[in-house]
Amino acid sequence: MYADRIRLASLQDKIMSAAQAAELIEDGMTVGMSGFTRAGEAKAVPQALAERALRTPLKISLMTGASLGNDLDKQLTEAGVLARRMPFQVDSTLRKAINAGSVMFIDQHLSDTVEQLRNRQIKAVDLAVIECVAITEEGHLVLSTSVGNSASFAILAEQVIVEINLAQPLELEGLHDIYIPSYRPTRLPIPVLSADTRIGRCAVQIDPAKISAIVISQQADSPSTVLPPDDDTQAIAGHLVDFFKSEVDAGRLTNSLMPLQAGIGTIANAVMHGLLDSPFDNLTMYSEVLQDSTFDLFDAGKLAFASGSSMTLSARKHAQVFSHFERYKSRLVLRPQEISNHPEVIRRLGIIGINTALEFDLYGNVNSTHVGGTRMMNGIGGSGDFARNAHLAIFVTKSIAKGGAISSVVPMVSHVDHTEHDVDILVTEQGLADLRGLAPRERAQAVIDNCVHPQYREALQCYFDQACLRGGHTPHVLQEALQWHINLEETGRMLAC
Amino acid sequence: MYADRIRLASLQDKIMSAAQAAELIEDGMTVGMSGFTRAGEAKAVPQALAERALRTPLKISLMTGASLGNDLDKQLTEAGVLARRMPFQVDSTLRKAINAGSVMFIDQHLSDTVEQLRNRQIKAVDLAVIECVAITEEGHLVLSTSVGNSASFAILAEQVIVEINLAQPLELEGLHDIYIPSYRPTRLPIPVLSADTRIGRCAVQIDPAKISAIVISQQADSPSTVLPPDDDTQAIAGHLVDFFKSEVDAGRLTNSLMPLQAGIGTIANAVMHGLLDSPFDNLTMYSEVLQDSTFDLFDAGKLAFASGSSMTLSARKHAQVFSHFERYKSRLVLRPQEISNHPEVIRRLGIIGINTALEFDLYGNVNSTHVGGTRMMNGIGGSGDFARNAHLAIFVTKSIAKGGAISSVVPMVSHVDHTEHDVDILVTEQGLADLRGLAPRERAQAVIDNCVHPQYREALQCYFDQACLRGGHTPHVLQEALQWHINLEETGRMLAC
């Protein structure tokens, strides 16, 4: 059965139902599951686990690459399965549980999780559940639409449940580049020298004796929920294209720019779309998630190569890409997130990192995660991995939210994920602030002049002027610094005006 | 003259007085000077420049490696020379000017400055002033007690003023390992595989035609101002030694630990001293600044090798080390700060990074730089370079300051330099909080239980309990979050009790 998918014949007797496989997961275990930006997650076993937990309660620590699709985090949360969750999520039900303190969420840089696992600094993975398109004759794992942390989970876990997903095309085989850094103190440089360097193998090498179950599944990845560009996101893209042009004019970039990274989501996707109508070409991407815009850039002849850790497409784009996958395959690679997001490689290649801010402040500190300083949205994801070591660390956001009740540009952010030291360029639909080489007072004026919505500009200028009267390298009026957030909490608006 | 120091005979006619050399510096120039943690700074020319500016005002942008000794920043500030200053300083006069907004200070990760220069993202260095012990027959520069940013400044500047300091021993020749990363997009891995790997040359290769002046100086480096260990710093060291022992017992470290980095200053120096009476041996350091404790560890037979970017010693230790420098030289290397602090190397080697916090909060966010959220102390220095990529990111501080008027452990830090994502271990004299793998609410309780001074414990617990009632992944009461800082500003004490 499934001889093209399970090529090591001795594994055939490991095939079982998802419910049977889920029985292998014990209360208190730490489980590592595949899945990164709603792509390539194990689907059947976590669903069966949630169903089982509704009958017989159990709790696990769940690690993934990043977010899961198919409402898995919702089902697992509702079934009370999640004691601990790391390193990223985007599910509204899970989010509520995290913010209520009933699920312990550990929000990590996406390059860090398996480093900590390998060094046994966090609890070991007892069991891995990994979606694959095939198992090779050697018993090695051919992953599906994401690599994420799957390779390290499978290598480090005591036992592995494999989900062979028949809905994922076998053509994905050959796309992955599985490389695991060696153990310290004899670790060698990671030999990625450009976005298209392949340094590993196409499958995850594990001892097939560790495979304790194989489950056949047929469920597709959830389609991307990215919204189409609107006037604001197009304006943001326009400001960035103009900025890149000025960098080319100044001789700091060539027409191929530098390898591009774009965070997941509507704004970053729109920014990448903005490059379709730009003078730049022969572009490359060294990113985490490859979205619709990646393939639109391929189709437009703008993009030479794209490296990522997952592919997350809309239903329409997915159908189109996989009807002619041979057009793209030689120009794509999917890597472990430890490598796609590795500080060493990001610094070496000189990435242009474009990520979305929830809010930023006068001085360029960025909040990517916490609403009102307390309530978790999704997690920092890879934004810190990229921003810290990028050639250009760019953060984008619309200048206002909720019809103007919220300004995304504030006197002091309510939570800091990226400090002023790590932020080069801020962009809203209002304009772009180039903070490179500026002292805090200069950064503040650039932010006020270029990024804040007119509705908030006078108030922000007023705060800054008042703060400057008090002095300090980074002037603040501590008594007022968080007031906009407090107003929002108390009145539903940051400012009464 | 000085044939052993200036070995390229054709350069002899470049010898001039410091005052003459200082005339080469023009109003508005960007000047890169040697100097890192009060070691190896150019001395005569900046003094002459300050004297000249008192007669004929001029302003420059000054870049260095890090802090300067010999009151140079004070003299330059008082003479009104400094328009802009980066990336670090420790001078109280300059600090006042920075906080008054009269000197624009750009506070940078120490590994970043020359990367930005090389990519022309900040204003180019017009002129470099570099302290050397010698110029080779090829016209290359043999640096003195620090490398810092000197090599890149000399390479990138249009002209170079060399200060040959006769007070610096010629024995320093051979100590330096000058390696400059190649330009993107063809940059190669930085081939440092262990603390003792040498990858470069002993001198800075420049075209000797760029040397526009040679000044002979005789002034020693300022001695280190590090204070001897006291009960509190010894307690901090004790907690860390116990922690390292438990890591060894758990099999996560060997008895040689991992390469150690210690920030400059009294507490970090005391922590390193604490290793003298520990069971650990065959230690290595991969750090920025090598202080007295480094040489005490050599003398005790505990330390096998030390890599740094500078040597900053007390007068006593300096005399002792340089009376028998041959004992140490083969076990030492000084690198450019871009390499000593390089994210790639720090992540590869798995450094144990020990840095001093000004304050930290319930959730493990660290403020290294700003008093009361506004007033700059010194700068972030290399702490972020190390903390982000370390095997263990450790921050140490005394739990209280100013006789108890200030708690170093607060509900919310007034400024964030290191986010919760980058902080593993927090230590005060009260105890050690191991935050690895913990969610924010768990981190908070670990910090309250282990780090806060008893005088503030109840108030901090009360804040946390109150915040938890409001919910959120990272519970806060925004209305109260900065109140301790506001109290301090208004009453001189964080709490009335």
Short mmCIF file of C-alpha atoms in Angstrom, two decimals, chain A residues 193-456:
data_model
loop_
_atom_site.label_atom_id
_atom_site.label_comp_id
_atom_site.label_asym_id
_atom_site.label_seq_id
_atom_site.Cartn_x
_atom_site.Cartn_y
_atom_site.Cartn_z
CA LEU A 193 26.86 31.77 0.85
CA SER A 194 23.86 32.98 -1.14
CA ALA A 195 20.10 32.48 -1.16
CA ASP A 196 20.39 29.57 -3.58
CA THR A 197 23.16 27.59 -1.86
CA ARG A 198 22.09 24.03 -1.04
CA ILE A 199 24.02 22.59 1.90
CA GLY A 200 22.08 19.56 3.07
CA ARG A 201 20.01 16.60 2.01
CA CYS A 202 16.53 16.31 0.60
CA ALA A 203 15.23 14.12 3.41
CA VAL A 204 15.50 14.00 7.20
CA GLN A 205 17.86 11.22 8.23
CA ILE A 206 16.53 9.29 11.18
CA ASP A 207 16.74 5.71 12.32
CA PRO A 208 13.55 4.19 10.88
CA ALA A 209 13.25 2.10 14.04
CA LYS A 210 12.11 5.32 15.75
CA ILE A 211 9.04 5.50 13.52
CA SER A 212 6.35 4.14 15.79
CA ALA A 213 3.35 4.91 13.62
CA ILE A 214 2.44 5.97 10.10
CA VAL A 215 -0.91 7.63 9.52
CA ILE A 216 -2.33 8.29 6.08
CA SER A 217 -4.04 11.67 5.77
CA GLN A 218 -5.62 13.59 2.93
CA GLN A 219 -6.31 17.06 4.27
CA ALA A 220 -4.94 20.13 2.50
CA ASP A 221 -3.12 22.99 4.18
CA SER A 222 -5.35 25.88 5.14
CA PRO A 223 -5.15 28.58 2.51
CA SER A 224 -3.44 31.84 3.30
CA THR A 225 -5.68 34.50 4.79
CA VAL A 226 -3.66 37.38 3.40
CA LEU A 227 -5.85 40.24 2.24
CA PRO A 228 -5.32 41.96 -1.12
CA PRO A 229 -3.42 45.26 -1.17
CA ASP A 230 -5.45 48.37 -0.32
CA ASP A 231 -4.66 52.07 -0.66
CA ASP A 232 -2.69 52.17 2.57
CA THR A 233 -0.59 49.08 1.93
CA GLN A 234 0.05 50.28 -1.61
CA ALA A 235 1.21 53.61 -0.24
CA ILE A 236 3.58 51.78 2.13
CA ALA A 237 4.93 49.75 -0.78
CA GLY A 238 5.33 52.94 -2.80
CA HIS A 239 7.37 54.63 -0.07
CA LEU A 240 9.62 51.60 0.16
CA VAL A 241 10.13 51.35 -3.60
CA ASP A 242 11.09 55.04 -3.65
CA PHE A 243 13.50 54.45 -0.80
CA PHE A 244 15.11 51.49 -2.55
CA LYS A 245 15.49 53.64 -5.67
CA SER A 246 17.26 56.30 -3.65
CA GLU A 247 19.56 53.64 -2.17
CA VAL A 248 20.39 52.47 -5.68
CA ASP A 249 21.04 56.06 -6.74
CA ALA A 250 23.35 56.48 -3.76
CA GLY A 251 25.26 53.35 -4.77
CA ARG A 252 24.32 51.49 -1.62
CA LEU A 253 22.18 48.93 -3.42
CA THR A 254 22.21 47.52 -6.91
CA ASN A 255 19.13 47.02 -9.05
CA SER A 256 18.91 43.50 -7.64
CA LEU A 257 18.72 44.96 -4.13
CA MET A 258 19.85 42.42 -1.51
CA PRO A 259 18.13 39.16 -0.55
CA LEU A 260 14.64 40.04 0.66
CA GLN A 261 12.79 38.78 3.69
CA ALA A 262 9.13 39.59 4.24
CA GLY A 263 7.20 38.67 7.35
CA ILE A 264 3.92 36.88 7.00
CA GLY A 265 0.78 38.94 6.57
CA THR A 266 -1.10 41.37 4.47
CA ILE A 267 1.23 44.37 4.66
CA ALA A 268 4.47 42.53 3.98
CA ASN A 269 2.81 40.65 1.14
CA ALA A 270 1.60 43.96 -0.31
CA VAL A 271 5.09 45.42 -0.07
CA MET A 272 6.46 42.49 -2.05
CA HIS A 273 3.68 42.99 -4.60
CA GLY A 274 4.86 46.57 -4.91
CA LEU A 275 8.10 45.29 -6.41
CA LEU A 276 6.17 44.01 -9.44
CA ASP A 277 5.94 47.53 -10.81
CA SER A 278 9.44 48.57 -9.84
CA PRO A 279 12.65 48.93 -11.84
CA PHE A 280 14.32 46.18 -9.78
CA ASP A 281 14.99 42.75 -11.17
CA ASN A 282 16.98 39.59 -10.70
CA LEU A 283 15.76 39.74 -7.11
CA THR A 284 16.31 37.00 -4.55
CA MET A 285 14.48 36.12 -1.36
CA TYR A 286 15.98 34.66 1.81
CA SER A 287 12.88 34.57 3.93
CA GLU A 288 10.85 32.37 6.25
CA VAL A 289 7.54 32.09 4.46
CA LEU A 290 6.97 32.21 0.73
CA GLN A 291 3.60 33.79 0.04
CA ASP A 292 1.57 34.57 -3.08
CA SER A 293 3.77 37.56 -3.81
CA THR A 294 6.83 35.32 -4.19
CA PHE A 295 5.18 33.45 -7.03
CA ASP A 296 3.76 36.59 -8.59
CA LEU A 297 7.33 37.92 -8.68
CA PHE A 298 8.50 34.69 -10.29
CA ASP A 299 5.72 34.95 -12.88
CA ALA A 300 6.65 38.54 -13.63
CA GLY A 301 10.26 37.54 -14.24
CA LYS A 302 11.43 39.69 -11.35
CA LEU A 303 12.61 36.98 -8.98
CA ALA A 304 15.62 34.73 -9.59
CA PHE A 305 15.48 32.54 -6.51
CA ALA A 306 13.54 32.17 -3.26
CA SER A 307 14.67 30.43 -0.08
CA GLY A 308 12.17 29.92 2.74
CA SER A 309 11.05 27.55 5.42
CA SER A 310 7.47 27.15 4.17
CA MET A 311 5.02 27.93 1.38
CA THR A 312 1.72 29.48 2.43
CA LEU A 313 -0.50 30.32 -0.52
CA SER A 314 -4.05 31.39 -1.18
CA ALA A 315 -6.30 28.69 -2.67
CA ARG A 316 -6.12 30.33 -6.09
CA LYS A 317 -2.34 30.68 -6.09
CA HIS A 318 -1.89 27.18 -4.69
CA ALA A 319 -3.85 25.66 -7.56
CA GLN A 320 -1.89 27.68 -10.08
CA VAL A 321 1.55 26.96 -8.62
CA PHE A 322 0.99 23.23 -8.26
CA SER A 323 -0.46 22.86 -11.73
CA HIS A 324 2.99 23.86 -13.08
CA PHE A 325 5.30 23.23 -10.17
CA GLU A 326 8.20 22.36 -12.47
CA ARG A 327 8.28 26.05 -13.47
CA TYR A 328 9.29 27.02 -9.97
CA LYS A 329 10.97 24.05 -8.33
CA SER A 330 14.54 24.68 -9.48
CA ARG A 331 14.33 28.23 -8.16
CA LEU A 332 13.05 27.32 -4.71
CA VAL A 333 14.44 25.78 -1.55
CA LEU A 334 12.83 25.13 1.84
CA ARG A 335 15.19 25.06 4.83
CA PRO A 336 14.90 24.39 8.56
CA GLN A 337 13.80 27.61 10.27
CA GLU A 338 17.04 27.51 12.24
CA ILE A 339 18.83 28.06 8.93
CA SER A 340 16.33 30.34 7.16
CA ASN A 341 16.46 32.58 10.23
CA HIS A 342 20.05 32.01 11.32
CA PRO A 343 21.84 35.15 12.56
CA GLU A 344 25.05 33.97 10.92
CA VAL A 345 23.51 33.68 7.47
CA ILE A 346 21.36 36.82 7.76
CA ARG A 347 24.38 38.91 8.69
CA ARG A 348 26.53 37.35 5.99
CA LEU A 349 24.05 37.78 3.16
CA GLY A 350 22.95 41.26 4.18
CA ILE A 351 19.21 40.70 4.12
CA ILE A 352 16.62 43.43 3.61
CA GLY A 353 14.16 42.43 6.34
CA ILE A 354 10.60 43.75 6.10
CA ASN A 355 8.38 42.99 9.08
CA THR A 356 5.12 44.27 10.45
CA ALA A 357 4.97 46.33 13.65
CA LEU A 358 1.93 46.39 15.90
CA GLU A 359 3.12 49.83 17.01
CA PHE A 360 6.33 51.80 17.27
CA ASP A 361 7.37 54.79 19.30
CA LEU A 362 9.06 58.13 18.84
CA TYR A 363 12.49 56.59 19.22
CA GLY A 364 11.99 53.60 16.97
CA ASN A 365 11.31 50.90 19.54
CA VAL A 366 8.93 48.36 18.02
CA ASN A 367 6.16 46.31 19.62
CA SER A 368 5.34 43.25 17.49
CA THR A 369 3.39 41.19 19.96
CA HIS A 370 1.46 42.75 22.84
CA VAL A 371 -1.77 44.75 22.64
CA GLY A 372 -1.83 47.31 25.42
CA GLY A 373 1.45 45.94 26.73
CA THR A 374 -0.24 42.84 28.13
CA ARG A 375 -2.29 40.81 25.66
CA MET A 376 -0.36 38.53 23.28
CA MET A 377 -1.32 38.57 19.63
CA ASN A 378 0.84 35.98 17.84
CA GLY A 379 4.44 36.14 18.97
CA ILE A 380 7.69 37.68 17.80
CA GLY A 381 8.21 34.99 15.18
CA GLY A 382 11.27 35.55 13.05
CA SER A 383 11.15 39.33 13.06
CA GLY A 384 13.92 39.60 15.65
CA ASP A 385 16.12 37.06 13.89
CA PHE A 386 16.01 39.23 10.80
CA ALA A 387 15.90 42.75 12.23
CA ARG A 388 18.96 42.30 14.43
CA ASN A 389 21.26 41.19 11.66
CA ALA A 390 19.71 42.65 8.54
CA HIS A 391 21.45 45.02 6.15
CA LEU A 392 18.23 47.03 6.44
CA ALA A 393 15.79 46.37 9.27
CA ILE A 394 12.47 47.75 8.05
CA PHE A 395 9.20 47.79 9.98
CA VAL A 396 5.89 48.62 8.35
CA THR A 397 2.44 49.36 9.72
CA LYS A 398 -0.62 51.46 8.98
CA SER A 399 -0.40 54.66 11.01
CA ILE A 400 -3.81 54.20 12.61
CA ALA A 401 -6.12 51.32 13.48
CA LYS A 402 -9.77 50.91 14.47
CA GLY A 403 -10.92 53.86 12.44
CA GLY A 404 -8.44 56.17 14.08
CA ALA A 405 -9.10 55.20 17.70
CA ILE A 406 -5.57 53.82 17.82
CA SER A 407 -2.34 55.40 16.63
CA SER A 408 0.34 52.91 15.70
CA VAL A 409 2.90 55.62 16.44
CA VAL A 410 3.01 56.37 20.17
CA PRO A 411 5.13 58.24 22.69
CA MET A 412 6.35 55.00 24.28
CA VAL A 413 5.50 51.50 23.14
CA SER A 414 3.67 49.43 25.71
CA HIS A 415 5.98 46.47 25.07
CA VAL A 416 9.35 46.28 23.33
CA ASP A 417 10.27 43.46 20.97
CA HIS A 418 12.82 45.31 18.87
CA THR A 419 14.89 48.03 20.46
CA GLU A 420 15.93 51.27 18.83
CA HIS A 421 19.34 49.66 18.19
CA ASP A 422 17.81 47.22 15.74
CA VAL A 423 15.47 49.39 13.69
CA ASP A 424 16.67 51.24 10.59
CA ILE A 425 13.58 52.21 8.64
CA LEU A 426 9.95 52.80 9.69
CA VAL A 427 7.17 53.07 7.15
CA THR A 428 3.49 53.89 7.34
CA GLU A 429 1.16 55.00 4.55
CA GLN A 430 2.12 58.54 5.61
CA GLY A 431 5.77 58.14 4.72
CA LEU A 432 9.14 56.66 5.55
CA ALA A 433 11.56 57.58 8.35
CA ASP A 434 15.19 56.69 7.73
CA LEU A 435 16.68 56.39 11.21
CA ARG A 436 20.17 55.25 10.27
CA GLY A 437 22.88 57.15 12.07
CA LEU A 438 20.43 59.32 13.99
CA ALA A 439 20.44 60.08 17.71
CA PRO A 440 17.14 59.60 19.60
CA ARG A 441 16.01 63.24 19.36
CA GLU A 442 16.64 63.18 15.63
CA ARG A 443 14.86 59.85 15.28
CA ALA A 444 11.84 61.29 17.07
CA GLN A 445 11.54 64.24 14.74
CA ALA A 446 11.91 61.98 11.69
CA VAL A 447 9.13 59.75 13.00
CA ILE A 448 6.83 62.70 13.69
CA ASP A 449 7.53 64.29 10.34
CA ASN A 450 7.11 61.15 8.28
CA CYS A 451 5.15 58.37 9.93
CA VAL A 452 2.45 59.53 12.33
CA HIS A 453 -1.11 60.11 11.13
CA PRO A 454 -2.04 63.82 10.90
CA GLN A 455 -4.74 63.22 13.48
CA TYR A 456 -2.04 62.39 16.07
#
